[in-house]
mmCIF file of C-alpha atoms in Angstrom:
data_model
loop_
_atom_site.group_PDB
_atom_site.id
_atom_site.type_symbol
_atom_site.label_atom_id
_atom_site.label_comp_id
_atom_site.label_asym_id
_atom_site.label_seq_id
_atom_site.Cartn_x
_atom_site.Cartn_y
_atom_site.Cartn_z
ATOM 1 C CA MET A 249 72.247 -140.160 43.745
ATOM 2 C CA ASP A 250 68.458 -140.206 43.957
ATOM 3 C CA THR A 251 66.952 -136.777 44.591
ATOM 4 C CA ILE A 252 64.583 -136.178 47.519
ATOM 5 C CA ASP A 253 62.281 -133.318 46.586
ATOM 6 C CA LEU A 254 60.721 -131.447 49.514
ATOM 7 C CA ARG A 255 59.927 -128.236 47.642
ATOM 8 C CA SER A 256 56.204 -128.979 47.419
ATOM 9 C CA ASP A 257 53.659 -131.778 47.152
ATOM 10 C CA THR A 258 53.041 -130.465 43.629
ATOM 11 C CA VAL A 259 56.114 -132.414 42.514
ATOM 12 C CA THR A 260 54.316 -135.736 43.028
ATOM 13 C CA LEU A 261 54.156 -138.079 40.067
ATOM 14 C CA PRO A 262 51.154 -140.206 39.108
ATOM 15 C CA THR A 263 51.333 -143.739 40.466
ATOM 16 C CA PRO A 264 51.498 -146.736 38.114
ATOM 17 C CA GLU A 265 47.837 -147.437 38.885
ATOM 18 C CA MET A 266 46.919 -143.895 37.889
ATOM 19 C CA ARG A 267 48.796 -144.225 34.629
ATOM 20 C CA GLU A 268 46.919 -147.420 33.894
ATOM 21 C CA ALA A 269 43.581 -145.732 34.666
ATOM 22 C CA MET A 270 44.522 -142.856 32.364
ATOM 23 C CA ALA A 271 45.420 -145.222 29.532
ATOM 24 C CA LYS A 272 42.069 -146.990 29.831
ATOM 25 C CA ALA A 273 39.917 -143.894 30.368
ATOM 26 C CA GLU A 274 36.653 -143.580 28.493
ATOM 27 C CA VAL A 275 36.578 -140.103 26.959
ATOM 28 C CA GLY A 276 34.330 -137.641 25.132
ATOM 29 C CA ASP A 277 34.092 -133.898 24.527
ATOM 30 C CA ASP A 278 33.872 -132.231 27.929
ATOM 31 C CA VAL A 279 32.867 -128.832 26.511
ATOM 32 C CA TYR A 280 29.673 -130.619 25.448
ATOM 33 C CA SER A 281 29.577 -132.292 28.898
ATOM 34 C CA GLU A 282 30.025 -135.599 27.093
ATOM 35 C CA ASP A 283 33.186 -136.933 28.710
ATOM 36 C CA PRO A 284 31.926 -139.739 30.972
ATOM 37 C CA THR A 285 35.090 -139.895 33.063
ATOM 38 C CA VAL A 286 35.066 -136.156 33.720
ATOM 39 C CA ASN A 287 31.397 -136.381 34.644
ATOM 40 C CA ARG A 288 32.087 -139.179 37.114
ATOM 41 C CA LEU A 289 34.941 -137.182 38.671
ATOM 42 C CA GLN A 290 32.761 -134.088 39.023
ATOM 43 C CA ASP A 291 29.925 -136.085 40.585
ATOM 44 C CA LEU A 292 32.236 -137.818 43.075
ATOM 45 C CA ALA A 293 33.935 -134.537 43.983
ATOM 46 C CA ALA A 294 30.590 -132.841 44.600
ATOM 47 C CA GLN A 295 29.482 -135.744 46.776
ATOM 48 C CA LYS A 296 32.625 -135.564 48.894
ATOM 49 C CA MET A 297 32.218 -131.792 49.330
ATOM 50 C CA GLY A 298 28.487 -131.971 50.087
ATOM 51 C CA LYS A 299 27.577 -129.951 46.983
ATOM 52 C CA GLN A 300 25.188 -130.415 44.070
ATOM 53 C CA ALA A 301 27.721 -130.214 41.248
ATOM 54 C CA GLY A 302 31.402 -130.008 40.377
ATOM 55 C CA LEU A 303 33.551 -128.588 37.596
ATOM 56 C CA PHE A 304 36.943 -129.980 36.546
ATOM 57 C CA VAL A 305 39.484 -127.176 36.046
ATOM 58 C CA ALA A 306 43.125 -127.087 35.066
ATOM 59 C CA SER A 307 44.504 -125.825 38.393
ATOM 60 C CA GLY A 308 43.672 -124.536 41.840
ATOM 61 C CA THR A 309 44.421 -120.995 40.682
ATOM 62 C CA MET A 310 41.925 -121.368 37.859
ATOM 63 C CA GLY A 311 39.397 -122.854 40.277
ATOM 64 C CA ASN A 312 39.692 -119.911 42.667
ATOM 65 C CA LEU A 313 39.539 -117.388 39.830
ATOM 66 C CA VAL A 314 36.484 -119.037 38.292
ATOM 67 C CA ALA A 315 34.833 -119.096 41.711
ATOM 68 C CA VAL A 316 35.427 -115.408 42.439
ATOM 69 C CA LEU A 317 34.297 -114.359 38.955
ATOM 70 C CA SER A 318 31.169 -116.502 39.327
ATOM 71 C CA HIS A 319 30.263 -114.961 42.685
ATOM 72 C CA CYS A 320 31.198 -111.343 41.920
ATOM 73 C CA GLN A 321 30.604 -108.654 39.327
ATOM 74 C CA ARG A 322 33.215 -106.099 38.276
ATOM 75 C CA GLY A 323 33.639 -103.539 41.054
ATOM 76 C CA ASP A 324 32.477 -105.908 43.809
ATOM 77 C CA GLU A 325 34.730 -106.589 46.775
ATOM 78 C CA VAL A 326 36.017 -109.804 48.313
ATOM 79 C CA ILE A 327 37.291 -110.002 51.896
ATOM 80 C CA VAL A 328 40.434 -112.131 52.045
ATOM 81 C CA GLY A 329 43.381 -112.739 54.347
ATOM 82 C CA LYS A 330 46.663 -110.984 53.568
ATOM 83 C CA LYS A 331 48.402 -114.370 53.500
ATOM 84 C CA ASN A 332 45.739 -116.216 51.510
ATOM 85 C CA HIS A 333 46.878 -117.905 48.323
ATOM 86 C CA VAL A 334 44.216 -116.177 46.218
ATOM 87 C CA PHE A 335 45.694 -112.793 47.196
ATOM 88 C CA VAL A 336 49.422 -113.582 47.375
ATOM 89 C CA HIS A 337 50.155 -116.264 44.797
ATOM 90 C CA GLU A 338 47.635 -116.003 41.961
ATOM 91 C CA ALA A 339 49.098 -113.122 39.949
ATOM 92 C CA GLY A 340 46.351 -110.693 40.968
ATOM 93 C CA GLY A 341 43.943 -112.510 38.687
ATOM 94 C CA ILE A 342 40.742 -111.544 40.482
ATOM 95 C CA SER A 343 41.588 -107.873 39.928
ATOM 96 C CA ALA A 344 43.395 -108.074 36.575
ATOM 97 C CA LEU A 345 40.883 -110.370 34.889
ATOM 98 C CA GLY A 346 37.753 -109.938 36.976
ATOM 99 C CA GLY A 347 37.843 -106.310 38.071
ATOM 100 C CA VAL A 348 37.136 -107.533 41.609
ATOM 101 C CA HIS A 349 38.438 -105.361 44.436
ATOM 102 C CA SER A 350 39.957 -107.028 47.496
ATOM 103 C CA CYS A 351 39.941 -106.037 51.145
ATOM 104 C CA GLN A 352 42.864 -107.768 52.873
ATOM 105 C CA LEU A 353 42.686 -108.566 56.572
ATOM 106 C CA PRO A 354 45.485 -109.955 58.763
ATOM 107 C CA ASN A 355 45.464 -113.703 59.225
ATOM 108 C CA GLN A 356 45.764 -115.011 62.766
ATOM 109 C CA LEU A 357 48.459 -117.589 63.540
ATOM 110 C CA ASP A 358 45.967 -120.384 62.818
ATOM 111 C CA GLY A 359 45.116 -118.855 59.435
ATOM 112 C CA SER A 360 41.716 -117.578 60.513
ATOM 113 C CA LEU A 361 40.213 -114.107 60.172
ATOM 114 C CA LEU A 362 38.777 -112.383 63.223
ATOM 115 C CA LEU A 363 35.028 -112.001 62.795
ATOM 116 C CA ASP A 364 35.088 -108.559 64.405
ATOM 117 C CA GLU A 365 37.538 -107.424 61.720
ATOM 118 C CA VAL A 366 35.459 -109.052 58.990
ATOM 119 C CA ALA A 367 32.391 -107.242 60.308
ATOM 120 C CA ASP A 368 34.232 -103.914 60.271
ATOM 121 C CA ALA A 369 35.342 -104.554 56.668
ATOM 122 C CA ILE A 370 31.835 -105.083 55.281
ATOM 123 C CA ARG A 371 30.874 -102.050 53.225
ATOM 124 C CA PRO A 372 27.792 -99.999 54.039
ATOM 125 C CA GLU A 373 25.123 -99.263 51.438
ATOM 126 C CA ASP A 374 26.890 -96.289 49.878
ATOM 127 C CA VAL A 375 27.275 -95.389 46.202
ATOM 128 C CA HIS A 376 30.865 -94.331 46.925
ATOM 129 C CA GLU A 377 31.961 -97.829 47.988
ATOM 130 C CA PRO A 378 32.201 -101.277 46.383
ATOM 131 C CA VAL A 379 29.717 -103.954 47.370
ATOM 132 C CA THR A 380 31.011 -106.643 49.743
ATOM 133 C CA ARG A 381 30.060 -109.805 47.878
ATOM 134 C CA LEU A 382 32.340 -112.603 49.054
ATOM 135 C CA ILE A 383 34.592 -113.870 51.842
ATOM 136 C CA CYS A 384 37.473 -116.187 50.906
ATOM 137 C CA LEU A 385 38.901 -118.725 53.360
ATOM 138 C CA GLU A 386 41.765 -121.209 52.939
ATOM 139 C CA ASN A 387 42.146 -124.727 54.397
ATOM 140 C CA THR A 388 44.836 -125.932 54.944
ATOM 141 C CA HIS A 389 46.477 -122.526 55.100
ATOM 142 C CA ASN A 390 49.732 -122.590 53.169
ATOM 143 C CA GLY A 391 50.886 -119.097 54.153
ATOM 144 C CA CYS A 392 50.369 -119.800 57.858
ATOM 145 C CA GLY A 393 52.388 -122.990 58.057
ATOM 146 C CA GLY A 394 50.017 -125.605 56.674
ATOM 147 C CA VAL A 395 47.613 -125.171 59.608
ATOM 148 C CA TYR A 396 43.988 -126.243 59.318
ATOM 149 C CA GLN A 397 40.660 -124.599 60.014
ATOM 150 C CA THR A 398 38.073 -126.396 62.135
ATOM 151 C CA PRO A 399 34.456 -127.135 61.194
ATOM 152 C CA GLY A 400 33.336 -124.847 64.027
ATOM 153 C CA TYR A 401 35.222 -121.868 62.619
ATOM 154 C CA ILE A 402 34.011 -122.443 59.069
ATOM 155 C CA HIS A 403 30.407 -122.757 60.271
ATOM 156 C CA GLN A 404 30.826 -119.551 62.243
ATOM 157 C CA VAL A 405 32.082 -117.583 59.245
ATOM 158 C CA ALA A 406 29.465 -119.052 56.897
ATOM 159 C CA ASP A 407 26.590 -118.319 59.276
ATOM 160 C CA PHE A 408 27.892 -114.788 59.809
ATOM 161 C CA ALA A 409 28.250 -114.161 56.065
ATOM 162 C CA HIS A 410 24.944 -115.710 54.997
ATOM 163 C CA ALA A 411 23.051 -113.666 57.567
ATOM 164 C CA ARG A 412 24.350 -110.605 55.712
ATOM 165 C CA GLY A 413 23.778 -111.869 52.172
ATOM 166 C CA ILE A 414 27.479 -112.536 51.558
ATOM 167 C CA ALA A 415 28.809 -115.736 49.964
ATOM 168 C CA VAL A 416 31.807 -117.750 51.189
ATOM 169 C CA HIS A 417 34.373 -119.473 48.977
ATOM 170 C CA LEU A 418 36.846 -121.954 50.424
ATOM 171 C CA ASP A 419 40.230 -122.423 48.785
ATOM 172 C CA GLY A 420 40.534 -126.036 49.860
ATOM 173 C CA ALA A 421 43.598 -126.887 47.796
ATOM 174 C CA ARG A 422 44.658 -129.258 50.583
ATOM 175 C CA ILE A 423 41.258 -129.763 52.224
ATOM 176 C CA PHE A 424 41.823 -133.505 52.466
ATOM 177 C CA ASN A 425 44.972 -132.870 54.508
ATOM 178 C CA ALA A 426 42.875 -130.688 56.811
ATOM 179 C CA ALA A 427 40.212 -133.386 57.053
ATOM 180 C CA VAL A 428 42.633 -136.251 57.705
ATOM 181 C CA ALA A 429 44.503 -134.229 60.333
ATOM 182 C CA GLN A 430 41.239 -133.769 62.240
ATOM 183 C CA GLY A 431 39.886 -137.259 61.640
ATOM 184 C CA LEU A 432 36.911 -135.893 59.715
ATOM 185 C CA PRO A 433 35.327 -136.367 56.299
ATOM 186 C CA ALA A 434 36.015 -133.374 54.062
ATOM 187 C CA VAL A 435 32.299 -132.599 53.820
ATOM 188 C CA LYS A 436 32.422 -131.391 57.430
ATOM 189 C CA LEU A 437 34.799 -128.639 56.313
ATOM 190 C CA ALA A 438 33.228 -127.819 52.945
ATOM 191 C CA GLY A 439 29.547 -128.226 53.751
ATOM 192 C CA PRO A 440 28.864 -124.748 55.199
ATOM 193 C CA VAL A 441 30.444 -122.727 52.347
ATOM 194 C CA ASP A 442 28.918 -121.749 49.016
ATOM 195 C CA SER A 443 31.804 -122.970 46.884
ATOM 196 C CA VAL A 444 35.006 -124.902 47.385
ATOM 197 C CA THR A 445 37.919 -125.848 45.182
ATOM 198 C CA PHE A 446 40.436 -128.602 45.893
ATOM 199 C CA CYS A 447 43.560 -129.840 44.140
ATOM 200 C CA LEU A 448 44.073 -133.318 42.757
ATOM 201 C CA SER A 449 47.713 -132.638 41.861
ATOM 202 C CA LYS A 450 49.234 -132.157 45.315
ATOM 203 C CA GLY A 451 49.166 -134.843 47.996
ATOM 204 C CA LEU A 452 46.650 -136.882 46.004
ATOM 205 C CA CYS A 453 49.323 -137.393 43.290
ATOM 206 C CA ALA A 454 47.240 -136.789 40.174
ATOM 207 C CA PRO A 455 49.266 -135.088 37.414
ATOM 208 C CA VAL A 456 46.877 -132.211 36.640
ATOM 209 C CA GLY A 457 43.742 -130.562 37.852
ATOM 210 C CA SER A 458 41.403 -129.305 40.536
ATOM 211 C CA VAL A 459 37.653 -129.462 41.041
ATOM 212 C CA LEU A 460 35.375 -126.546 41.898
ATOM 213 C CA CYS A 461 32.139 -127.523 43.658
ATOM 214 C CA GLY A 462 28.949 -125.669 44.505
ATOM 215 C CA SER A 463 25.255 -125.506 43.689
ATOM 216 C CA ARG A 464 24.030 -126.462 40.200
ATOM 217 C CA GLU A 465 23.236 -122.815 39.473
ATOM 218 C CA PHE A 466 26.686 -121.714 40.606
ATOM 219 C CA ILE A 467 28.478 -124.384 38.577
ATOM 220 C CA SER A 468 26.431 -123.433 35.509
ATOM 221 C CA ARG A 469 27.802 -119.890 35.805
ATOM 222 C CA ALA A 470 31.263 -121.238 36.558
ATOM 223 C CA ARG A 471 31.253 -123.404 33.420
ATOM 224 C CA ARG A 472 30.754 -120.280 31.305
ATOM 225 C CA VAL A 473 33.558 -118.455 33.128
ATOM 226 C CA ARG A 474 35.866 -121.457 32.711
ATOM 227 C CA LYS A 475 35.237 -121.358 28.963
ATOM 228 C CA MET A 476 35.917 -117.608 28.903
ATOM 229 C CA LEU A 477 39.284 -118.205 30.569
ATOM 230 C CA GLY A 478 40.274 -120.819 28.016
ATOM 231 C CA GLY A 479 39.674 -123.720 30.370
ATOM 232 C CA GLY A 480 37.270 -125.687 28.180
ATOM 233 C CA MET A 481 39.186 -128.942 27.783
ATOM 234 C CA ARG A 482 38.041 -131.582 25.301
ATOM 235 C CA GLN A 483 38.859 -135.277 25.909
ATOM 236 C CA ALA A 484 39.877 -134.466 29.442
ATOM 237 C CA GLY A 485 38.843 -137.861 30.786
ATOM 238 C CA ILE A 486 42.452 -138.982 30.387
ATOM 239 C CA LEU A 487 43.301 -136.513 33.171
ATOM 240 C CA ALA A 488 40.089 -137.006 35.116
ATOM 241 C CA ALA A 489 40.778 -140.734 35.382
ATOM 242 C CA ALA A 490 43.822 -139.980 37.506
ATOM 243 C CA GLY A 491 41.713 -137.691 39.652
ATOM 244 C CA LEU A 492 39.096 -140.394 40.152
ATOM 245 C CA TYR A 493 41.758 -142.851 41.228
ATOM 246 C CA ALA A 494 43.187 -140.227 43.588
ATOM 247 C CA LEU A 495 39.854 -139.554 45.304
ATOM 248 C CA GLU A 496 39.128 -143.244 45.666
ATOM 249 C CA ASN A 497 42.559 -144.397 46.827
ATOM 250 C CA MET A 498 44.871 -141.585 47.963
ATOM 251 C CA VAL A 499 42.968 -139.636 50.629
ATOM 252 C CA ASP A 500 43.355 -141.830 53.708
ATOM 253 C CA ARG A 501 47.078 -142.324 53.148
ATOM 254 C CA LEU A 502 47.698 -138.575 53.627
ATOM 255 C CA SER A 503 48.123 -139.423 57.306
ATOM 256 C CA GLU A 504 51.424 -141.085 56.322
ATOM 257 C CA ASP A 505 52.676 -137.746 54.962
ATOM 258 C CA HIS A 506 51.698 -136.050 58.216
ATOM 259 C CA ALA A 507 53.489 -138.695 60.274
ATOM 260 C CA ARG A 508 56.654 -138.321 58.196
ATOM 261 C CA ALA A 509 56.525 -134.539 58.517
ATOM 262 C CA LEU A 510 56.349 -134.966 62.296
ATOM 263 C CA LYS A 511 59.283 -137.384 62.243
ATOM 264 C CA LEU A 512 61.249 -134.966 60.077
ATOM 265 C CA ALA A 513 60.512 -132.057 62.414
ATOM 266 C CA ASP A 514 61.587 -134.101 65.430
ATOM 267 C CA GLY A 515 64.912 -134.831 63.730
ATOM 268 C CA LEU A 516 65.528 -131.236 62.678
ATOM 269 C CA ARG A 517 64.847 -129.942 66.197
ATOM 270 C CA GLN A 518 67.935 -131.770 67.372
ATOM 271 C CA ILE A 519 70.171 -129.721 65.051
ATOM 272 C CA PRO A 520 71.579 -126.494 66.558
ATOM 273 C CA GLY A 521 70.973 -123.545 64.269
ATOM 274 C CA LEU A 522 67.556 -124.621 62.962
ATOM 275 C CA LEU A 523 64.658 -122.718 64.514
ATOM 276 C CA LEU A 524 61.415 -124.546 63.845
ATOM 277 C CA ASP A 525 58.125 -122.664 63.930
ATOM 278 C CA ALA A 526 56.021 -123.301 67.016
ATOM 279 C CA GLY A 527 53.517 -126.053 66.353
ATOM 280 C CA THR A 528 55.045 -127.168 63.078
ATOM 281 C CA PRO A 529 53.958 -129.425 61.447
ATOM 282 C CA ALA A 530 50.181 -129.196 61.598
ATOM 283 C CA THR A 531 49.863 -131.352 58.486
ATOM 284 C CA ASN A 532 52.520 -132.142 55.869
ATOM 285 C CA MET A 533 54.562 -128.926 55.994
ATOM 286 C CA VAL A 534 57.583 -128.135 58.180
ATOM 287 C CA PHE A 535 58.631 -124.485 58.459
ATOM 288 C CA PHE A 536 61.897 -123.274 59.984
ATOM 289 C CA SER A 537 64.352 -120.395 59.952
ATOM 290 C CA LEU A 538 68.096 -120.120 60.552
ATOM 291 C CA HIS A 539 69.753 -118.928 63.742
ATOM 292 C CA PRO A 540 71.623 -115.638 63.124
ATOM 293 C CA ASP A 541 74.957 -117.416 63.706
ATOM 294 C CA VAL A 542 74.403 -119.832 60.811
ATOM 295 C CA LYS A 543 76.371 -118.377 57.918
ATOM 296 C CA TYR A 544 74.095 -119.118 54.990
ATOM 297 C CA SER A 545 72.250 -116.737 52.728
ATOM 298 C CA THR A 546 68.711 -117.768 51.834
ATOM 299 C CA PRO A 547 69.774 -119.486 48.592
ATOM 300 C CA GLY A 548 73.039 -120.682 50.142
ATOM 301 C CA LEU A 549 71.399 -123.390 52.237
ATOM 302 C CA VAL A 550 69.219 -124.421 49.306
ATOM 303 C CA GLU A 551 72.279 -124.921 47.127
ATOM 304 C CA LYS A 552 74.231 -126.707 49.853
ATOM 305 C CA LEU A 553 71.470 -129.245 50.394
ATOM 306 C CA ARG A 554 71.234 -129.783 46.658
ATOM 307 C CA THR A 555 74.750 -131.276 46.809
ATOM 308 C CA PHE A 556 73.272 -133.933 49.118
ATOM 309 C CA GLY A 557 70.443 -134.592 46.671
ATOM 310 C CA VAL A 558 67.886 -132.833 48.870
ATOM 311 C CA LEU A 559 65.714 -130.115 47.324
ATOM 312 C CA ILE A 560 63.999 -127.561 49.567
ATOM 313 C CA GLY A 561 62.094 -124.343 48.948
ATOM 314 C CA ASP A 562 62.634 -120.968 50.577
ATOM 315 C CA ALA A 563 59.588 -119.166 51.966
ATOM 316 C CA GLY A 564 61.258 -115.888 52.884
ATOM 317 C CA GLU A 565 64.543 -114.423 54.085
ATOM 318 C CA ARG A 566 66.428 -117.380 55.626
ATOM 319 C CA TYR A 567 63.053 -119.050 56.070
ATOM 320 C CA TYR A 568 62.167 -122.413 54.535
ATOM 321 C CA ARG A 569 59.321 -124.839 53.864
ATOM 322 C CA LEU A 570 59.646 -128.613 53.614
ATOM 323 C CA VAL A 571 56.679 -130.596 52.283
ATOM 324 C CA THR A 572 56.259 -134.341 52.642
ATOM 325 C CA HIS A 573 54.248 -136.329 50.114
ATOM 326 C CA TYR A 574 53.706 -139.781 48.613
ATOM 327 C CA TRP A 575 57.208 -139.984 47.163
ATOM 328 C CA ILE A 576 58.930 -139.245 50.497
ATOM 329 C CA GLN A 577 59.411 -142.515 52.375
ATOM 330 C CA ASP A 578 60.528 -143.381 55.911
ATOM 331 C CA ALA A 579 64.059 -144.162 54.777
ATOM 332 C CA ASP A 580 64.344 -140.692 53.235
ATOM 333 C CA ILE A 581 63.767 -138.911 56.540
ATOM 334 C CA GLU A 582 67.053 -140.074 58.056
ATOM 335 C CA ARG A 583 68.933 -139.051 54.927
ATOM 336 C CA ILE A 584 67.292 -135.602 54.982
ATOM 337 C CA VAL A 585 68.155 -135.024 58.639
ATOM 338 C CA THR A 586 71.745 -136.120 58.033
ATOM 339 C CA ALA A 587 72.052 -133.714 55.089
ATOM 340 C CA PHE A 588 70.798 -130.853 57.232
ATOM 341 C CA ARG A 589 73.057 -131.747 60.144
ATOM 342 C CA GLU A 590 76.185 -131.825 57.985
ATOM 343 C CA SER A 591 75.221 -128.670 56.127
ATOM 344 C CA ILE A 592 74.527 -126.665 59.272
ATOM 345 C CA LEU A 593 77.615 -127.839 61.106
ATOM 346 C CA GLN A 594 79.744 -126.554 58.245
ATOM 347 C CA ALA A 595 78.304 -123.052 58.682
ATOM 348 C CA TRP A 596 77.775 -122.861 62.455
#
């Protein structure tokens, strides 16, 4: 039985065309900035984000960490949402490795932060308090159901922050999903911020890597931080070639993942016992919980679906996330819905 993996879009495999591009990649030593394929990837990424320069990093977590450490000194403070990836899912790296304090604010249902609350969180000039140096946003927002932020909101936050001498970093791991969902080029979402990182290894299907983009001065600092963290890769063009192919060929087709997520959600809504989040899916993620009368523990449903060859991830107590991606096809949706229907009926 073929397995259908809905746990994340990180499970995507490189396409045959990507593998061919990797095999043919022209390479050099990237620590010396001499890998031509890496350089082309960084230049293209910067162009798409509306920035002067880019830096290829091993992961989105590394990209966010490098960004925060490049913006902030030890003892500085970053304002971040309580559900933001950089706070919840990155092993406390900004504090453990950077000595950067965080002020966590509640995310709204759409993933945003209220500007009034941001304003209240900014520290006064006082020797007793850390310096507010950075605001971190996320788009799409994983912890809030894969929702997206609008250009208007991002402009609003950036204008507010810059007027107060505060920088803005955007965790844009899935920024192309946010852009495609709104029918916009990604630069409309990334343009107002000071730095942005995005993943190549999620919906874009590359096997490894993210790119951090910003001004030339910022990226110069970031390159040093990347080296400090052990992220100075050598003949990395073999990986960058897949990223180049992804940026040139895999962005527009993200709309197919969104359409399949919508089709999947429509099918699941017809199954008694599944309680889908309001508004799901905004992009390629479907979130749902179980009715109290469904007799499954959190891992129980995961294991039951595994017997049907369907892999899902839990996102909390009897709460689940399904993620569509390149390797989920139309024919798979019916099989997924059938697996859920049979599983739920056995426990209802």
